[in-house]
Short mmCIF file of C-alpha atoms and ligand atoms in Angstrom, two decimals:
data_model
loop_
_atom_site.label_atom_id
_atom_site.label_comp_id
_atom_site.label_asym_id
_atom_site.label_seq_id
_atom_site.Cartn_x
_atom_site.Cartn_y
_atom_site.Cartn_z
CA MET A 28 147.99 25.17 83.78
CA SER A 29 146.66 28.56 84.40
CA ASP A 30 143.47 29.17 86.42
CA ASP A 31 143.02 32.58 84.65
CA ARG A 32 140.34 31.72 82.20
CA GLU A 33 140.56 35.04 80.30
CA SER A 34 144.24 34.37 79.52
CA ARG A 35 143.60 30.92 78.18
CA GLU A 36 141.92 31.81 74.88
CA LEU A 37 144.45 32.79 72.27
CA GLY A 38 144.64 33.91 68.81
CA ARG A 39 146.38 31.73 66.14
CA ARG A 40 149.47 33.71 66.28
CA GLU A 41 149.76 33.41 69.93
CA VAL A 42 149.29 29.55 69.74
CA LEU A 43 152.24 29.13 67.34
CA LYS A 44 155.15 31.04 69.05
CA SER A 45 158.62 31.26 68.56
CA GLY A 46 160.82 30.19 65.52
CA VAL A 47 158.98 27.04 65.21
CA ALA A 48 155.93 28.48 63.92
CA LEU A 49 157.86 31.05 61.76
CA SER A 50 159.99 28.45 60.20
CA GLY A 51 156.92 26.40 59.59
CA LEU A 52 155.15 29.24 57.85
CA ALA A 53 158.11 30.09 55.69
CA ALA A 54 158.66 26.55 54.61
CA THR A 55 155.00 26.19 53.45
CA ALA A 56 154.56 29.67 51.95
CA GLY A 57 152.31 29.57 49.11
CA MET A 58 151.42 25.97 49.68
CA SER A 59 149.10 24.46 52.27
CA PHE A 60 150.70 22.37 54.95
CA TRP A 61 148.29 19.63 53.94
CA SER A 62 149.05 19.68 50.26
CA LYS A 63 152.53 18.60 51.53
CA LEU A 64 151.07 15.94 53.86
CA ALA A 65 148.62 14.09 51.59
CA LEU A 66 150.53 11.28 49.99
CA ALA A 67 151.91 12.54 46.76
CA GLN A 68 152.19 10.42 43.75
CA GLY A 69 154.92 7.80 44.20
CA GLU A 70 154.96 8.51 48.06
CA THR A 71 154.74 5.37 50.06
CA LEU A 72 154.40 4.31 53.70
CA VAL A 73 157.51 3.10 55.26
CA PRO A 74 156.58 0.12 57.49
CA PHE A 75 156.80 0.42 61.28
CA THR A 76 158.39 -2.70 62.76
CA ASP A 77 156.44 -1.98 65.89
CA VAL A 78 153.10 -2.53 64.18
CA PRO A 79 152.26 -6.19 63.52
CA GLU A 80 151.92 -7.02 59.72
CA ASP A 81 148.12 -8.15 60.30
CA TYR A 82 147.23 -5.02 62.22
CA ALA A 83 144.06 -3.76 60.64
CA VAL A 84 141.36 -1.29 61.83
CA ALA A 85 137.89 -2.56 61.64
CA PRO A 86 135.10 -0.50 59.96
CA LYS A 87 132.79 1.49 62.30
CA VAL A 88 129.96 -0.52 63.65
CA GLU A 89 127.27 0.23 66.19
CA GLY A 90 128.16 -0.11 69.81
CA ALA A 91 131.89 -1.02 69.15
CA VAL A 92 135.01 0.91 69.82
CA HIS A 93 136.49 2.36 66.63
CA PHE A 94 140.09 3.19 66.15
CA VAL A 95 141.75 5.39 63.58
CA ASP A 96 144.73 3.86 61.81
CA THR A 97 147.01 6.75 62.69
CA ARG A 98 149.45 5.85 59.74
CA HIS A 99 146.71 7.32 57.53
CA ILE A 100 146.13 10.59 59.19
CA ASP A 101 146.36 13.00 56.20
CA SER A 102 143.78 15.84 56.84
CA PHE A 103 143.59 18.61 59.39
CA TYR A 104 139.85 17.74 60.11
CA THR A 105 139.14 14.04 60.65
CA PRO A 106 136.26 13.02 58.28
CA ASN A 107 133.11 12.36 60.44
CA ASP A 108 132.71 8.81 59.16
CA GLU A 109 136.40 8.04 60.23
CA PHE A 110 136.41 9.78 63.48
CA TYR A 111 137.04 7.34 66.51
CA LEU A 112 134.09 6.10 68.51
CA VAL A 113 133.72 5.26 72.15
CA GLN A 114 130.20 4.59 73.54
CA HIS A 115 130.21 2.90 76.90
CA TYR A 116 126.41 2.15 76.94
CA GLY A 117 126.01 1.41 73.24
CA GLN A 118 124.08 3.56 70.74
CA PRO A 119 120.97 5.08 72.27
CA GLU A 120 117.73 5.25 70.41
CA VAL A 121 117.10 8.96 69.95
CA SER A 122 113.78 10.64 68.75
CA MET A 123 115.05 13.78 67.01
CA ASP A 124 111.36 15.15 66.83
CA ASP A 125 110.73 15.31 70.53
CA TYR A 126 114.26 16.19 71.48
CA LYS A 127 114.57 18.68 74.25
CA LEU A 128 117.61 20.00 76.22
CA ARG A 129 116.44 20.75 79.82
CA ILE A 130 118.32 22.99 82.28
CA THR A 131 117.38 22.43 85.94
CA GLY A 132 118.60 22.74 89.44
CA LEU A 133 120.07 25.86 91.16
CA VAL A 134 118.83 28.22 88.37
CA ASP A 135 116.45 31.24 88.51
CA GLN A 136 114.38 29.54 85.83
CA THR A 137 114.13 25.93 84.68
CA LEU A 138 114.56 25.92 80.76
CA GLU A 139 113.87 23.72 77.91
CA PHE A 140 115.24 24.07 74.32
CA THR A 141 114.36 22.12 71.18
CA LEU A 142 116.88 21.70 68.54
CA ASP A 143 115.45 24.56 66.49
CA GLU A 144 115.60 26.87 69.35
CA LEU A 145 119.15 26.02 69.97
CA LYS A 146 119.95 26.61 66.29
CA GLY A 147 118.14 30.08 66.56
CA MET A 148 120.71 31.34 69.05
CA GLU A 149 124.03 32.76 68.18
CA LYS A 150 126.27 30.15 66.57
CA VAL A 151 129.89 29.62 67.51
CA GLU A 152 132.43 27.30 66.04
CA VAL A 153 135.60 25.85 67.52
CA ASP A 154 138.35 23.45 66.23
CA ALA A 155 138.89 20.85 68.94
CA GLY A 156 141.09 17.85 68.72
CA PHE A 157 140.98 15.26 71.48
CA GLU A 158 141.61 11.75 72.37
CA CYS A 159 140.06 9.17 74.76
CA GLY A 160 141.68 9.42 78.13
CA GLY A 161 142.43 5.65 77.68
CA ASN A 162 144.12 6.13 74.30
CA ARG A 163 147.49 4.16 74.43
CA HIS A 164 150.51 2.76 72.64
CA ASP A 165 149.00 -0.66 72.05
CA PHE A 166 146.79 0.67 69.22
CA TYR A 167 149.06 3.36 68.25
CA HIS A 168 146.99 6.15 69.76
CA GLY A 169 144.24 5.43 67.31
CA LEU A 170 141.46 6.86 69.70
CA ILE A 171 142.09 10.46 68.40
CA GLY A 172 140.38 12.99 66.06
CA ASN A 173 140.08 16.64 65.26
CA ALA A 174 136.97 18.43 64.06
CA LYS A 175 135.37 21.70 63.64
CA TRP A 176 132.35 21.72 66.13
CA GLY A 177 129.41 24.17 65.60
CA GLY A 178 126.74 25.09 68.27
CA VAL A 179 125.96 27.62 71.12
CA ARG A 180 127.97 28.47 74.01
CA LEU A 181 127.12 26.60 77.22
CA LYS A 182 127.66 29.92 78.93
CA ASP A 183 124.86 31.47 77.02
CA LEU A 184 122.37 28.81 78.06
CA LEU A 185 123.42 28.87 81.67
CA GLU A 186 123.08 32.80 81.76
CA ARG A 187 119.73 32.48 80.34
CA ALA A 188 118.73 30.17 83.10
CA GLY A 189 120.47 32.35 85.59
CA VAL A 190 122.72 30.28 87.78
CA GLN A 191 122.31 30.92 91.61
CA GLU A 192 125.04 31.71 93.82
CA ASP A 193 125.25 28.28 95.47
CA GLY A 194 125.24 26.58 92.03
CA ILE A 195 128.88 25.37 91.94
CA GLU A 196 128.82 22.16 89.99
CA VAL A 197 127.32 21.49 86.41
CA VAL A 198 126.21 17.98 85.68
CA PHE A 199 125.63 16.81 82.06
CA TYR A 200 123.30 13.73 81.57
CA ALA A 201 123.00 11.94 78.34
CA MET A 202 120.26 9.67 76.64
CA ASP A 203 122.51 6.51 76.83
CA LYS A 204 121.87 4.30 79.99
CA GLY A 205 123.48 1.21 81.45
CA MET A 206 123.32 -1.00 84.42
CA GLU A 207 125.95 -0.33 87.12
CA THR A 208 126.62 -2.41 90.09
CA ILE A 209 127.51 -0.05 92.80
CA ARG A 210 128.11 -1.49 96.31
CA ASN A 211 126.46 -4.67 95.34
CA THR A 212 123.26 -2.93 94.14
CA GLU A 213 122.46 -2.94 90.41
CA VAL A 214 121.02 0.48 89.25
CA GLU A 215 120.30 2.11 85.96
CA GLN A 216 122.51 5.07 85.27
CA SER A 217 122.58 7.54 82.51
CA PHE A 218 126.04 8.55 81.05
CA GLY A 219 127.01 11.62 82.97
CA ARG A 220 129.99 13.89 83.59
CA SER A 221 130.33 17.26 85.43
CA MET A 222 132.53 20.31 85.82
CA ARG A 223 132.79 23.13 88.19
CA ILE A 224 130.89 26.31 87.30
CA ASP A 225 134.00 28.41 86.22
CA ASP A 226 135.12 25.48 83.78
CA ALA A 227 131.44 25.49 82.46
CA MET A 228 131.52 29.24 82.00
CA ARG A 229 134.58 29.25 79.63
CA ASP A 230 133.68 30.95 76.22
CA GLN A 231 134.95 27.84 74.30
CA VAL A 232 132.71 25.25 75.94
CA LEU A 233 129.84 24.49 73.39
CA VAL A 234 126.65 22.74 73.12
CA THR A 235 127.12 21.56 69.64
CA TYR A 236 124.73 20.29 66.83
CA GLU A 237 127.31 20.29 63.95
CA MET A 238 130.51 18.33 63.15
CA ASN A 239 132.68 19.56 60.28
CA GLY A 240 129.76 21.60 58.93
CA ASP A 241 127.34 18.70 58.83
CA PRO A 242 124.69 17.78 61.35
CA LEU A 243 126.20 15.81 64.26
CA PRO A 244 126.22 11.94 63.26
CA GLY A 245 124.40 9.64 65.46
CA TYR A 246 127.54 7.95 66.45
CA HIS A 247 128.83 11.26 67.70
CA GLY A 248 125.97 12.35 69.82
CA ALA A 249 123.13 13.62 67.59
CA PRO A 250 121.28 15.77 68.03
CA VAL A 251 123.41 17.51 70.62
CA ARG A 252 126.96 17.04 72.20
CA LEU A 253 128.94 19.03 74.73
CA ILE A 254 132.45 19.93 73.60
CA VAL A 255 135.07 20.97 76.14
CA PRO A 256 138.12 22.11 74.26
CA GLY A 257 141.41 21.15 75.89
CA TRP A 258 139.89 18.25 77.87
CA TYR A 259 140.11 14.58 77.28
CA GLY A 260 137.25 12.90 75.12
CA VAL A 261 135.19 11.71 78.05
CA ALA A 262 134.03 15.41 78.96
CA ASN A 263 132.40 15.73 75.43
CA VAL A 264 129.10 14.24 76.46
CA LYS A 265 127.21 12.83 73.53
CA TRP A 266 123.37 12.56 73.27
CA LEU A 267 123.18 15.42 75.89
CA ASN A 268 119.56 16.09 76.95
CA HIS A 269 119.87 17.37 80.65
CA ILE A 270 122.16 19.92 82.28
CA HIS A 271 121.81 20.22 86.12
CA VAL A 272 123.26 22.75 88.36
CA GLN A 273 123.93 21.72 92.02
CA ASP A 274 125.78 22.60 95.14
CA LYS A 275 127.58 19.40 95.58
CA ARG A 276 130.06 17.21 93.55
CA TYR A 277 128.63 14.89 91.07
CA MET A 278 130.09 11.37 91.77
CA GLY A 279 129.05 9.23 88.81
CA ARG A 280 131.10 6.63 87.40
CA PHE A 281 132.79 8.59 84.76
CA MET A 282 133.79 11.34 87.13
CA ALA A 283 134.54 9.41 90.45
CA ARG A 284 135.28 5.68 89.67
CA ASP A 285 136.18 5.46 85.78
CA TYR A 286 138.50 7.89 84.07
CA VAL A 287 140.34 8.48 87.43
CA THR A 288 144.13 8.75 87.38
CA LEU A 289 146.36 7.71 90.29
CA ARG A 290 149.46 9.93 90.58
CA LYS A 291 151.92 10.62 93.17
CA VAL A 292 151.80 14.52 93.70
CA ASN A 293 152.99 17.00 96.16
CA VAL A 294 150.21 18.15 98.45
CA GLY A 295 151.29 20.99 100.48
CA GLY A 296 154.79 19.55 101.07
CA VAL A 297 153.59 16.02 101.56
CA GLU A 298 153.96 13.26 98.88
CA ARG A 299 150.60 11.69 98.43
CA TRP A 300 148.94 9.29 96.02
CA ASP A 301 146.23 11.35 94.65
CA GLU A 302 143.15 10.24 92.50
CA ILE A 303 142.18 12.70 90.02
CA SER A 304 139.32 12.84 87.47
CA VAL A 305 140.48 13.11 83.87
CA THR A 306 140.08 16.68 82.62
CA TRP A 307 142.64 18.79 80.84
CA ILE A 308 144.64 17.00 78.11
CA GLN A 309 148.29 16.35 79.13
CA LEU A 310 151.05 17.56 76.80
CA LYS A 311 151.66 14.79 74.28
CA SER A 312 153.19 14.12 70.95
CA SER A 313 153.44 10.99 68.88
CA ILE A 314 154.91 9.88 65.59
CA VAL A 315 152.24 8.23 63.34
CA ARG A 316 153.63 7.71 60.01
CA VAL A 317 156.93 7.80 57.92
CA THR A 318 156.84 8.02 54.20
CA GLU A 319 159.35 7.74 51.37
CA ARG A 320 159.35 9.34 47.97
CA ASN A 321 162.25 9.18 45.47
CA GLY A 322 164.52 8.11 48.24
CA SER A 323 163.63 11.01 50.75
CA HIS A 324 161.73 10.43 53.99
CA ARG A 325 159.28 12.33 56.07
CA VAL A 326 158.22 11.64 59.63
CA THR A 327 154.83 12.90 60.62
CA GLY A 328 152.96 13.13 63.96
CA PHE A 329 150.47 14.92 66.12
CA VAL A 330 150.51 16.91 69.37
CA LEU A 331 147.50 17.32 71.75
CA ASN A 332 147.53 19.48 74.91
CA ASP A 333 145.38 21.76 76.99
CA GLY A 334 145.73 24.79 74.71
CA THR A 335 148.87 26.12 76.15
CA PRO A 336 151.01 27.43 73.19
CA LEU A 337 153.91 25.26 72.09
CA GLU A 338 157.59 26.10 72.03
CA SER A 339 158.82 23.28 69.94
CA ILE A 340 158.38 19.74 68.66
CA GLU A 341 161.53 17.74 68.11
CA ILE A 342 162.27 14.26 66.73
CA LYS A 343 165.28 12.14 67.53
CA ILE A 344 166.39 9.38 65.26
CA ASP A 345 168.57 6.71 66.80
CA ASP A 346 171.35 8.40 68.76
CA GLY A 347 171.10 11.46 66.66
CA PRO A 348 170.39 15.04 67.87
CA TRP A 349 166.93 16.37 68.53
CA GLN A 350 165.83 18.02 65.46
CA LYS A 351 163.05 20.68 65.20
CA ALA A 352 159.93 19.53 63.32
CA GLU A 353 157.61 21.97 61.26
CA ILE A 354 154.25 22.48 62.87
CA ASP A 355 151.10 22.89 60.92
CA PRO A 356 150.51 26.66 60.64
CA ASP A 357 146.64 26.03 60.50
CA SER A 358 146.83 24.71 64.08
CA SER A 359 144.66 26.70 66.57
CA GLN A 360 144.51 26.79 70.27
CA TYR A 361 142.47 23.50 70.91
CA SER A 362 142.93 21.77 67.56
CA TRP A 363 145.55 18.99 67.36
CA LYS A 364 148.86 20.08 65.97
CA LEU A 365 150.26 17.99 63.19
CA PHE A 366 154.01 18.17 62.49
CA TYR A 367 156.55 16.67 60.18
CA LEU A 368 160.26 16.44 59.77
CA ASP A 369 162.09 15.73 56.49
CA TRP A 370 164.75 12.98 57.21
CA ASP A 371 167.42 13.41 54.84
CA ASP A 372 170.10 10.87 55.61
CA ALA A 373 168.07 7.69 56.21
CA THR A 374 170.08 4.55 55.76
CA PRO A 375 168.75 0.99 55.06
CA GLY A 376 167.90 -1.07 58.11
CA GLU A 377 165.96 -0.63 61.22
CA HIS A 378 165.75 2.91 63.03
CA THR A 379 164.20 4.01 66.21
CA MET A 380 162.57 7.47 66.33
CA VAL A 381 160.73 9.37 69.07
CA SER A 382 159.15 12.81 69.33
CA ARG A 383 158.86 15.22 72.14
CA VAL A 384 156.90 18.44 72.76
CA THR A 385 157.67 21.37 74.81
CA ASP A 386 155.35 24.16 75.72
CA ILE A 387 155.99 27.80 76.52
CA ASN A 388 155.88 27.27 80.08
CA GLY A 389 158.94 25.01 79.71
CA GLN A 390 157.04 21.84 80.22
CA VAL A 391 158.64 18.88 78.29
CA GLN A 392 157.12 15.62 77.36
CA ALA A 393 158.78 13.03 79.46
CA THR A 394 159.77 9.49 78.86
CA ALA A 395 157.80 6.67 80.42
CA ASP A 396 160.99 6.00 82.72
CA GLU A 397 160.81 9.50 83.94
CA MET A 398 157.17 8.98 85.22
CA PRO A 399 157.36 6.14 87.74
CA GLU A 400 154.73 7.90 89.67
CA LYS A 401 152.15 7.59 86.82
CA VAL A 402 150.56 4.18 87.24
CA THR A 403 146.96 4.08 85.85
CA ARG A 404 146.07 3.22 82.22
CA TRP A 405 144.58 6.67 81.86
CA GLU A 406 146.46 9.67 80.19
CA ASN A 407 149.10 7.96 78.33
CA TYR A 408 151.23 10.94 77.38
CA ALA A 409 154.96 9.49 77.76
CA GLN A 410 157.24 9.81 74.77
CA PHE A 411 156.47 6.87 72.26
CA PRO A 412 159.52 5.52 70.60
CA ARG A 413 158.71 3.87 67.20
CA THR A 414 160.81 1.66 64.93
CA VAL A 415 160.87 1.56 61.17
CA MET A 416 162.53 -0.37 58.53
CA ILE A 417 164.08 1.58 55.70
CA SER A 418 164.72 -0.81 52.61
N1 LIG B 524 126.75 10.00 76.28
C1 LIG B 524 128.01 9.48 76.05
N2 LIG B 524 128.86 10.39 75.81
C2 LIG B 524 130.24 10.12 75.68
C3 LIG B 524 130.59 8.82 75.82
C4 LIG B 524 129.48 7.78 76.08
O1 LIG B 524 129.82 6.59 76.17
N3 LIG B 524 128.26 8.17 76.15
N4 LIG B 524 131.94 8.37 75.67
C5 LIG B 524 132.88 9.39 76.04
C6 LIG B 524 134.26 9.11 75.79
S1 LIG B 524 135.01 8.08 76.95
C7 LIG B 524 134.88 9.59 74.75
S2 LIG B 524 136.70 9.18 74.48
C8 LIG B 524 134.18 10.42 73.74
C9 LIG B 524 134.42 9.74 72.38
O2 LIG B 524 133.76 10.58 71.35
P1 LIG B 524 133.46 10.00 69.95
O3 LIG B 524 132.85 8.71 70.11
O4 LIG B 524 132.62 10.91 69.33
O5 LIG B 524 134.88 9.91 69.38
O6 LIG B 524 132.83 10.59 74.03
C10 LIG B 524 132.50 10.74 75.36
N5 LIG B 524 131.17 11.09 75.47
MO1 LIG B 525 137.15 7.76 76.41
#
């Protein structure tokens, strides 16, 4: 991925390059992509044989992880009350009335913002889709969602505070706390994440107070949450109340011990096992549902990545050729990209299908077998073969 921040931010036209986007647009001319995706009358879900019959997603409850049943993804924006939920230290008590966001550390002036003060600043919106870095096949990639987030640029806040030259690391502390045993010592820790200053200064990184046009729900970080488009969910610090600029790396659990991948990489000509904090979303696609209507079938799925424009999304059924899928033309740089393929010649019986995405840099989503060097349970972005039963 590019280190050139300026060139990362793209218009919609650039996001959807090549014939894929064009054919997608042509096919849906005069009709929204989503009106084609919402289940039409008489359209039914074709059962996946890789999903147990008793598989069910529990309703959202406080403190618990909540999955989305990906077979039912049928809108570009995930409704707030369905959006997945991960809260490592449970749901914190938050007083909206005395809420303040503090900016401290290596800045010219320490600042404090009330929610109203934040709302009084220039408002920016961004579509961002993301998944938990621990999302995986076992639950059909259900730790995923896509929303429109509204708030202020982190950069605007940092510029007001005036980051000093030796301020290279920005730490985000939240209001939820838990006990952690570190080297045999039990200590209380706030949820925290960090990023280097040039990542923090990207225009798209927002301190948000709105989700899909509504005030941020309590589950999703009210009153204020960081949103880092193109990064895994863990970067999007909920219940944010303290930003600290410092001159050394932050080594809290969610940067240095948890959400750390182990990968074999080439380090200056030497093969090394490297431990890397989860940041940018890896290029990934997955099939999530198959539907049938009047004997014709449609295969639907999603793509997530770091915002690099896509070249193609393809689907392979059994031993057939890779076929190009249509990509949702409403996709934007950091949203999820939904896609579908009309499957014309489905025959009764069990079929295996898999999707793969390719970006404009020629990076292709690999199979699990092609990635023996990827060993941790974080970042599950291998191709995900699915099986369905056509009756
Ligand atoms: N304060 C705080 N922020 C947090 C978390 C948390 O436990 N506490 N979980 C993180 C993780 S691991 C993920 S995947 C996302 C989940 O966001 P969601 O619950 O809004 O879907 O929030 C991130 N932000
Ligand atoms: Mo996560």
